[in-house]
mmCIF file of C-alpha atoms and ligand atoms in Angstrom:
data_model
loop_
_atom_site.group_PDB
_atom_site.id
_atom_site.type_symbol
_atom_site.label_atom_id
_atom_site.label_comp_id
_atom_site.label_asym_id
_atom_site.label_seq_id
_atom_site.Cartn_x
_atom_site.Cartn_y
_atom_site.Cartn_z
ATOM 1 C CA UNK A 10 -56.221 83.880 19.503
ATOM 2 C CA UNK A 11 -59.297 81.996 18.298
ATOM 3 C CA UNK A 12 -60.750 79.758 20.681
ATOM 4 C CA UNK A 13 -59.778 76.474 19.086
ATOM 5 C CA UNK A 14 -56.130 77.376 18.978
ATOM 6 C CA UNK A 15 -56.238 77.786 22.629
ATOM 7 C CA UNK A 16 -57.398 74.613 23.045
ATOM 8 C CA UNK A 17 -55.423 72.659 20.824
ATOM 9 C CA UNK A 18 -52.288 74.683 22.790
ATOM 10 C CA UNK A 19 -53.750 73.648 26.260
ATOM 11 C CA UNK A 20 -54.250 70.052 25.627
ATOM 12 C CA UNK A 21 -50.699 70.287 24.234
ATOM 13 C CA UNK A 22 -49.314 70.960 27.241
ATOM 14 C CA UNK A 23 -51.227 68.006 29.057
ATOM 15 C CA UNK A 24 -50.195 65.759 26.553
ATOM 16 C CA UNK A 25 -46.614 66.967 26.934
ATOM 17 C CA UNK A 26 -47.076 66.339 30.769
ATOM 18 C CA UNK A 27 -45.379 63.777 32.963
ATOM 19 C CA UNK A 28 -47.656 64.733 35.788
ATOM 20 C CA UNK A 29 -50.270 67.363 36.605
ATOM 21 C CA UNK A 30 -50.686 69.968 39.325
ATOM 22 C CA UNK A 31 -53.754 71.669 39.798
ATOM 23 C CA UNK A 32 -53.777 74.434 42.842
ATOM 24 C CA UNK A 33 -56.986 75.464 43.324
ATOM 25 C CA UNK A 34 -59.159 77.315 45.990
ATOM 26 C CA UNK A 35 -63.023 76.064 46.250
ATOM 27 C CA UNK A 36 -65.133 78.896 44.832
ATOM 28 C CA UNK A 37 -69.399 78.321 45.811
ATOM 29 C CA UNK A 38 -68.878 74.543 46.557
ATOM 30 C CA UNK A 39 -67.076 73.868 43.371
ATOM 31 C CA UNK A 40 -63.707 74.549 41.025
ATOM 32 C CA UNK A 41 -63.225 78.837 40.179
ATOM 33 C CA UNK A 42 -64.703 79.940 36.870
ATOM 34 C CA UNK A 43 -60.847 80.198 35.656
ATOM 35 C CA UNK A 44 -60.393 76.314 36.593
ATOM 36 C CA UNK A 45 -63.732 75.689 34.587
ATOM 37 C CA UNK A 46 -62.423 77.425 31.592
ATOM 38 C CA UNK A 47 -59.754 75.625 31.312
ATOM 39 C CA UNK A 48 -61.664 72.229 31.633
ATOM 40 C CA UNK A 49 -63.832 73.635 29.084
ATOM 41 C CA UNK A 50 -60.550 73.999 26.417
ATOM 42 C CA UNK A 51 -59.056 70.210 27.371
ATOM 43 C CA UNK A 52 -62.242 68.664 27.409
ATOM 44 C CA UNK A 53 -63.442 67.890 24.003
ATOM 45 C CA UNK A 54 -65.337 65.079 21.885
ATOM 46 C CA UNK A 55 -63.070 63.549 19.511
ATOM 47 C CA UNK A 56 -59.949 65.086 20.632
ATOM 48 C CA UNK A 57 -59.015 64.223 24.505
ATOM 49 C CA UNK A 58 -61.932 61.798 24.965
ATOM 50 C CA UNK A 59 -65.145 59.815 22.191
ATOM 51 C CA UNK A 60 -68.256 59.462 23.054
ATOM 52 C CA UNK A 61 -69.139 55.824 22.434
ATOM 53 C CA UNK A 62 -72.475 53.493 23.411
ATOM 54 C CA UNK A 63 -70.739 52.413 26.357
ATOM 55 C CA UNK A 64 -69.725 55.758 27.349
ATOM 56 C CA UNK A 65 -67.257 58.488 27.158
ATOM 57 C CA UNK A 66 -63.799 57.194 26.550
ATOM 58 C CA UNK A 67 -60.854 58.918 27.655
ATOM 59 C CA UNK A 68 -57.873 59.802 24.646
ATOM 60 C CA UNK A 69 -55.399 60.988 26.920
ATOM 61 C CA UNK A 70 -52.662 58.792 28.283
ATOM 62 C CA UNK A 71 -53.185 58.243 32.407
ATOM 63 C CA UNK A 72 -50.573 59.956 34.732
ATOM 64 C CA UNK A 73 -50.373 61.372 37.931
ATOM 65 C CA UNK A 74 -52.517 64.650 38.420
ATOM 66 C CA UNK A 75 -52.262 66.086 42.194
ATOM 67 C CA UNK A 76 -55.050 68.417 43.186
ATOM 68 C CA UNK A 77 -54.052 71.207 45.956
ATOM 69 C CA UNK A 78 -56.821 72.829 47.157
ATOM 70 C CA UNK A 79 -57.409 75.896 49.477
ATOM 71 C CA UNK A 80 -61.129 76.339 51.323
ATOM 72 C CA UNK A 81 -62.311 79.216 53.376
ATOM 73 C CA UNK A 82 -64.525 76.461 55.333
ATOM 74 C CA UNK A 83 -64.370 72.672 55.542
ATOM 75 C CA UNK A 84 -65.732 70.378 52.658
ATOM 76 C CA UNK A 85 -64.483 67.150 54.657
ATOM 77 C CA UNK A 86 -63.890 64.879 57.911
ATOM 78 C CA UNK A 87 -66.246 65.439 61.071
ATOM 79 C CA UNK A 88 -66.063 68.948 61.297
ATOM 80 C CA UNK A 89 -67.193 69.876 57.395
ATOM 81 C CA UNK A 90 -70.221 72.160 57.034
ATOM 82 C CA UNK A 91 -70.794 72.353 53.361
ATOM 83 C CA UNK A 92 -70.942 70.108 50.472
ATOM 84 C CA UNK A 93 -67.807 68.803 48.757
ATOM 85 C CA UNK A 94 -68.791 69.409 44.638
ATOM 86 C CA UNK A 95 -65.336 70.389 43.740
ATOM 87 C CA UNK A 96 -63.232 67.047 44.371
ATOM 88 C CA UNK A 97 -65.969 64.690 42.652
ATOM 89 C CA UNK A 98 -66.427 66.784 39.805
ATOM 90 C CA UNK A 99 -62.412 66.932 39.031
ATOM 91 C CA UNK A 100 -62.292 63.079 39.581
ATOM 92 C CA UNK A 101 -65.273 62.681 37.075
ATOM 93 C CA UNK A 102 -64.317 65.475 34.591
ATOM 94 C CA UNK A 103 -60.435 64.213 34.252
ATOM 95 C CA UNK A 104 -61.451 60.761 34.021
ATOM 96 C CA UNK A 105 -63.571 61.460 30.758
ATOM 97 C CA UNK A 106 -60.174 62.332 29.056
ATOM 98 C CA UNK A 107 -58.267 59.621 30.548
ATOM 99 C CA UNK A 108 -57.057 61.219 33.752
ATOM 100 C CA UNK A 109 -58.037 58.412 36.379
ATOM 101 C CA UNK A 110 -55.111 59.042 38.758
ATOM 102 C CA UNK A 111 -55.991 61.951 40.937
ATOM 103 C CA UNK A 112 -54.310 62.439 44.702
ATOM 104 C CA UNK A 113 -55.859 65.389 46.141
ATOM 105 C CA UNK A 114 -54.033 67.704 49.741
ATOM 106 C CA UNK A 115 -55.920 70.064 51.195
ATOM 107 C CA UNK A 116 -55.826 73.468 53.294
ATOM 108 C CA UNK A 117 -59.372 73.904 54.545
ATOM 109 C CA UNK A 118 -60.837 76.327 56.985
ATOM 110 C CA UNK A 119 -58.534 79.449 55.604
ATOM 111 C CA UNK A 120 -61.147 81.929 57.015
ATOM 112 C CA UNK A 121 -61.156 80.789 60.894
ATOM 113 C CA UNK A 122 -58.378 82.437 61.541
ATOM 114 C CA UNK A 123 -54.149 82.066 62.040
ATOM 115 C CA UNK A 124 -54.291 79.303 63.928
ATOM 116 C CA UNK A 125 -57.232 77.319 62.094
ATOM 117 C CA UNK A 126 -54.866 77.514 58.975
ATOM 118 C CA UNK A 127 -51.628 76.411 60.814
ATOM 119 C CA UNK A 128 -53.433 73.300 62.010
ATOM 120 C CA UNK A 129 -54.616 72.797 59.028
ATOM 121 C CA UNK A 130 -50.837 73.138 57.097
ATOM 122 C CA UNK A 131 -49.431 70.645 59.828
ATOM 123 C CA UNK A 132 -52.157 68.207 58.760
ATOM 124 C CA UNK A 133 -51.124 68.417 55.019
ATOM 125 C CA UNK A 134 -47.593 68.819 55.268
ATOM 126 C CA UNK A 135 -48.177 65.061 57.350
ATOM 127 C CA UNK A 136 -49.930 63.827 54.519
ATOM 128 C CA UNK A 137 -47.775 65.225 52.140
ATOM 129 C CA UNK A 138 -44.365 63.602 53.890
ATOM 130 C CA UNK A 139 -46.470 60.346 53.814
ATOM 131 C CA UNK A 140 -47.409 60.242 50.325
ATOM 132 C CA UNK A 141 -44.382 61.398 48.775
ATOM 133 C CA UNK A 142 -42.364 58.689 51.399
ATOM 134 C CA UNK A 143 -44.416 55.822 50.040
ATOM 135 C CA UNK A 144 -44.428 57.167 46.417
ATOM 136 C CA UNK A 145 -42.726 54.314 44.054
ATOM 137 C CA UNK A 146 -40.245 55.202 41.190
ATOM 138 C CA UNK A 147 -41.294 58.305 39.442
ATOM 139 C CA UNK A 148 -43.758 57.094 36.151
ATOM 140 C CA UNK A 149 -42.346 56.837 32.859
ATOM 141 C CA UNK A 150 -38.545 57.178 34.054
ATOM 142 C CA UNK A 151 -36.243 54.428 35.483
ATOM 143 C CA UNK A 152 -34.706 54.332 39.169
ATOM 144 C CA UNK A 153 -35.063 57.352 41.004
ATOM 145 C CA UNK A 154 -37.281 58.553 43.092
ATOM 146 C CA UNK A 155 -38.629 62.210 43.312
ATOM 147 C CA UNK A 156 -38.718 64.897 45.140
HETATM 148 C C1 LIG B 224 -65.969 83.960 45.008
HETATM 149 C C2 LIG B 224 -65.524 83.145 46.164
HETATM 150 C C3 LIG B 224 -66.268 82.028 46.539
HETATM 151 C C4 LIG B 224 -65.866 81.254 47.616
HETATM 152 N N1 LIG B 224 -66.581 80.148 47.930
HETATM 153 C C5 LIG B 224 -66.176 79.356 48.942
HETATM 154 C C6 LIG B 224 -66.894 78.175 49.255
HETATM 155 O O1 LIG B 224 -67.891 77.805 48.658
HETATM 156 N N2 LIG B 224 -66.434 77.430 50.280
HETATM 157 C C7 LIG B 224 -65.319 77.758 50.998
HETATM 158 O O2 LIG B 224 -64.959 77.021 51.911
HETATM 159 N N3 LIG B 224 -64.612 78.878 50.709
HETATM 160 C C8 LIG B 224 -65.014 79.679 49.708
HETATM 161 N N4 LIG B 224 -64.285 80.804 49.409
HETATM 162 C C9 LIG B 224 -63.077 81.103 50.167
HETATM 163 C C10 LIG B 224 -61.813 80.563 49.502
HETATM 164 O O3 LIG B 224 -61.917 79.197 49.189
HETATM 165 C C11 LIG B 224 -60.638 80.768 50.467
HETATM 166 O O4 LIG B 224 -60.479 82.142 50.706
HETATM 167 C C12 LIG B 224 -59.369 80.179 49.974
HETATM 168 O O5 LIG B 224 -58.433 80.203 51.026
HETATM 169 C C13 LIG B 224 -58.828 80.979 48.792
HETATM 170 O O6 LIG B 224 -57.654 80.404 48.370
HETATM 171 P P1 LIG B 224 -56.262 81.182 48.514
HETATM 172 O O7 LIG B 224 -56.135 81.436 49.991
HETATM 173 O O8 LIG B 224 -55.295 80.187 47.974
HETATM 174 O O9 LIG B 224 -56.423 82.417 47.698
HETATM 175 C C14 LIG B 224 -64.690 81.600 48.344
HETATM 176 C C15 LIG B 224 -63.949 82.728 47.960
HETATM 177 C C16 LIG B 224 -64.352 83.488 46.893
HETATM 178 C C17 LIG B 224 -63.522 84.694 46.502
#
């Protein structure tokens, strides 16, 4: 499949999309080459976003995109040790196509062992029940409320 087609079938599916998930682990400080590939197909002048005198502007229509990501280390809070290039870049990246709303969980510290990563599940699973509890009526349907 020529490179073009893939594209056009990848930004497809975004455009078909109610709502994004991205799971991701942090590869060298930053998004997997396999993550960047893809950005490299949905990203593209005069398609998902123009470039204008003011700036890039964003075709896509906004919705909900919500980042999981997996670190062997920490990237945030008091006890991080290395720089943090992955979560920026996605905010920045997605928002040149239109993609402003981005909620990102976390597992960090996967490579300090069993208990390192259950602490670290408890701590997302908290924020997870505390997002999704405050979440208001799913976007672009009527009434309920999901999951
Ligand atoms: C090529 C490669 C680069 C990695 N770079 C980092 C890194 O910069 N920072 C980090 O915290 N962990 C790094 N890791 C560790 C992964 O983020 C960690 O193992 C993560 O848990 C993998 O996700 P998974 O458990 O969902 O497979 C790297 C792993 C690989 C294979």
């Amino acid at each position: 499949m020529g490179s073009m087609s893939r594209s056009e079938e990848l930004i497809q599916e975004l455009e078909r999309s109610d709502y994004v998930v991205i799971g991701t682990p942090m590869h060298n400080f930053t998004v997997p080459s396999a993550l960047k590939a893809w950005i490299d197909h949905v990203v593209r002048v005069r398609r998902t976003f123009d470039s204008t005198k003011e700036g890039y502007v964003g075709r896509l229509r906004d919705r909900p995109v919500f980042v999981a990501v997996s670190s062997g280390g920490r990237y945030s809070g008091e006890r991080a040790r290395q720089p943090d290039f992955l979560t920026p870049y996605l905010r920045a990246i997605l928002g040149v196509i239109g993609l402003n709303d981005l909620t990102v969980f976390s597992i960090e510290g996967t490579a300090f062992g069993r208990d390192a990563v259950v602490e670290a599940r408890i701590k997302t699973d908290q924020a997870l029940e505390e997002y999704f509890r405050h979440l208001p009526v799913r976007p672009h349907c009527s009434g309920d409320v999901f999951p």
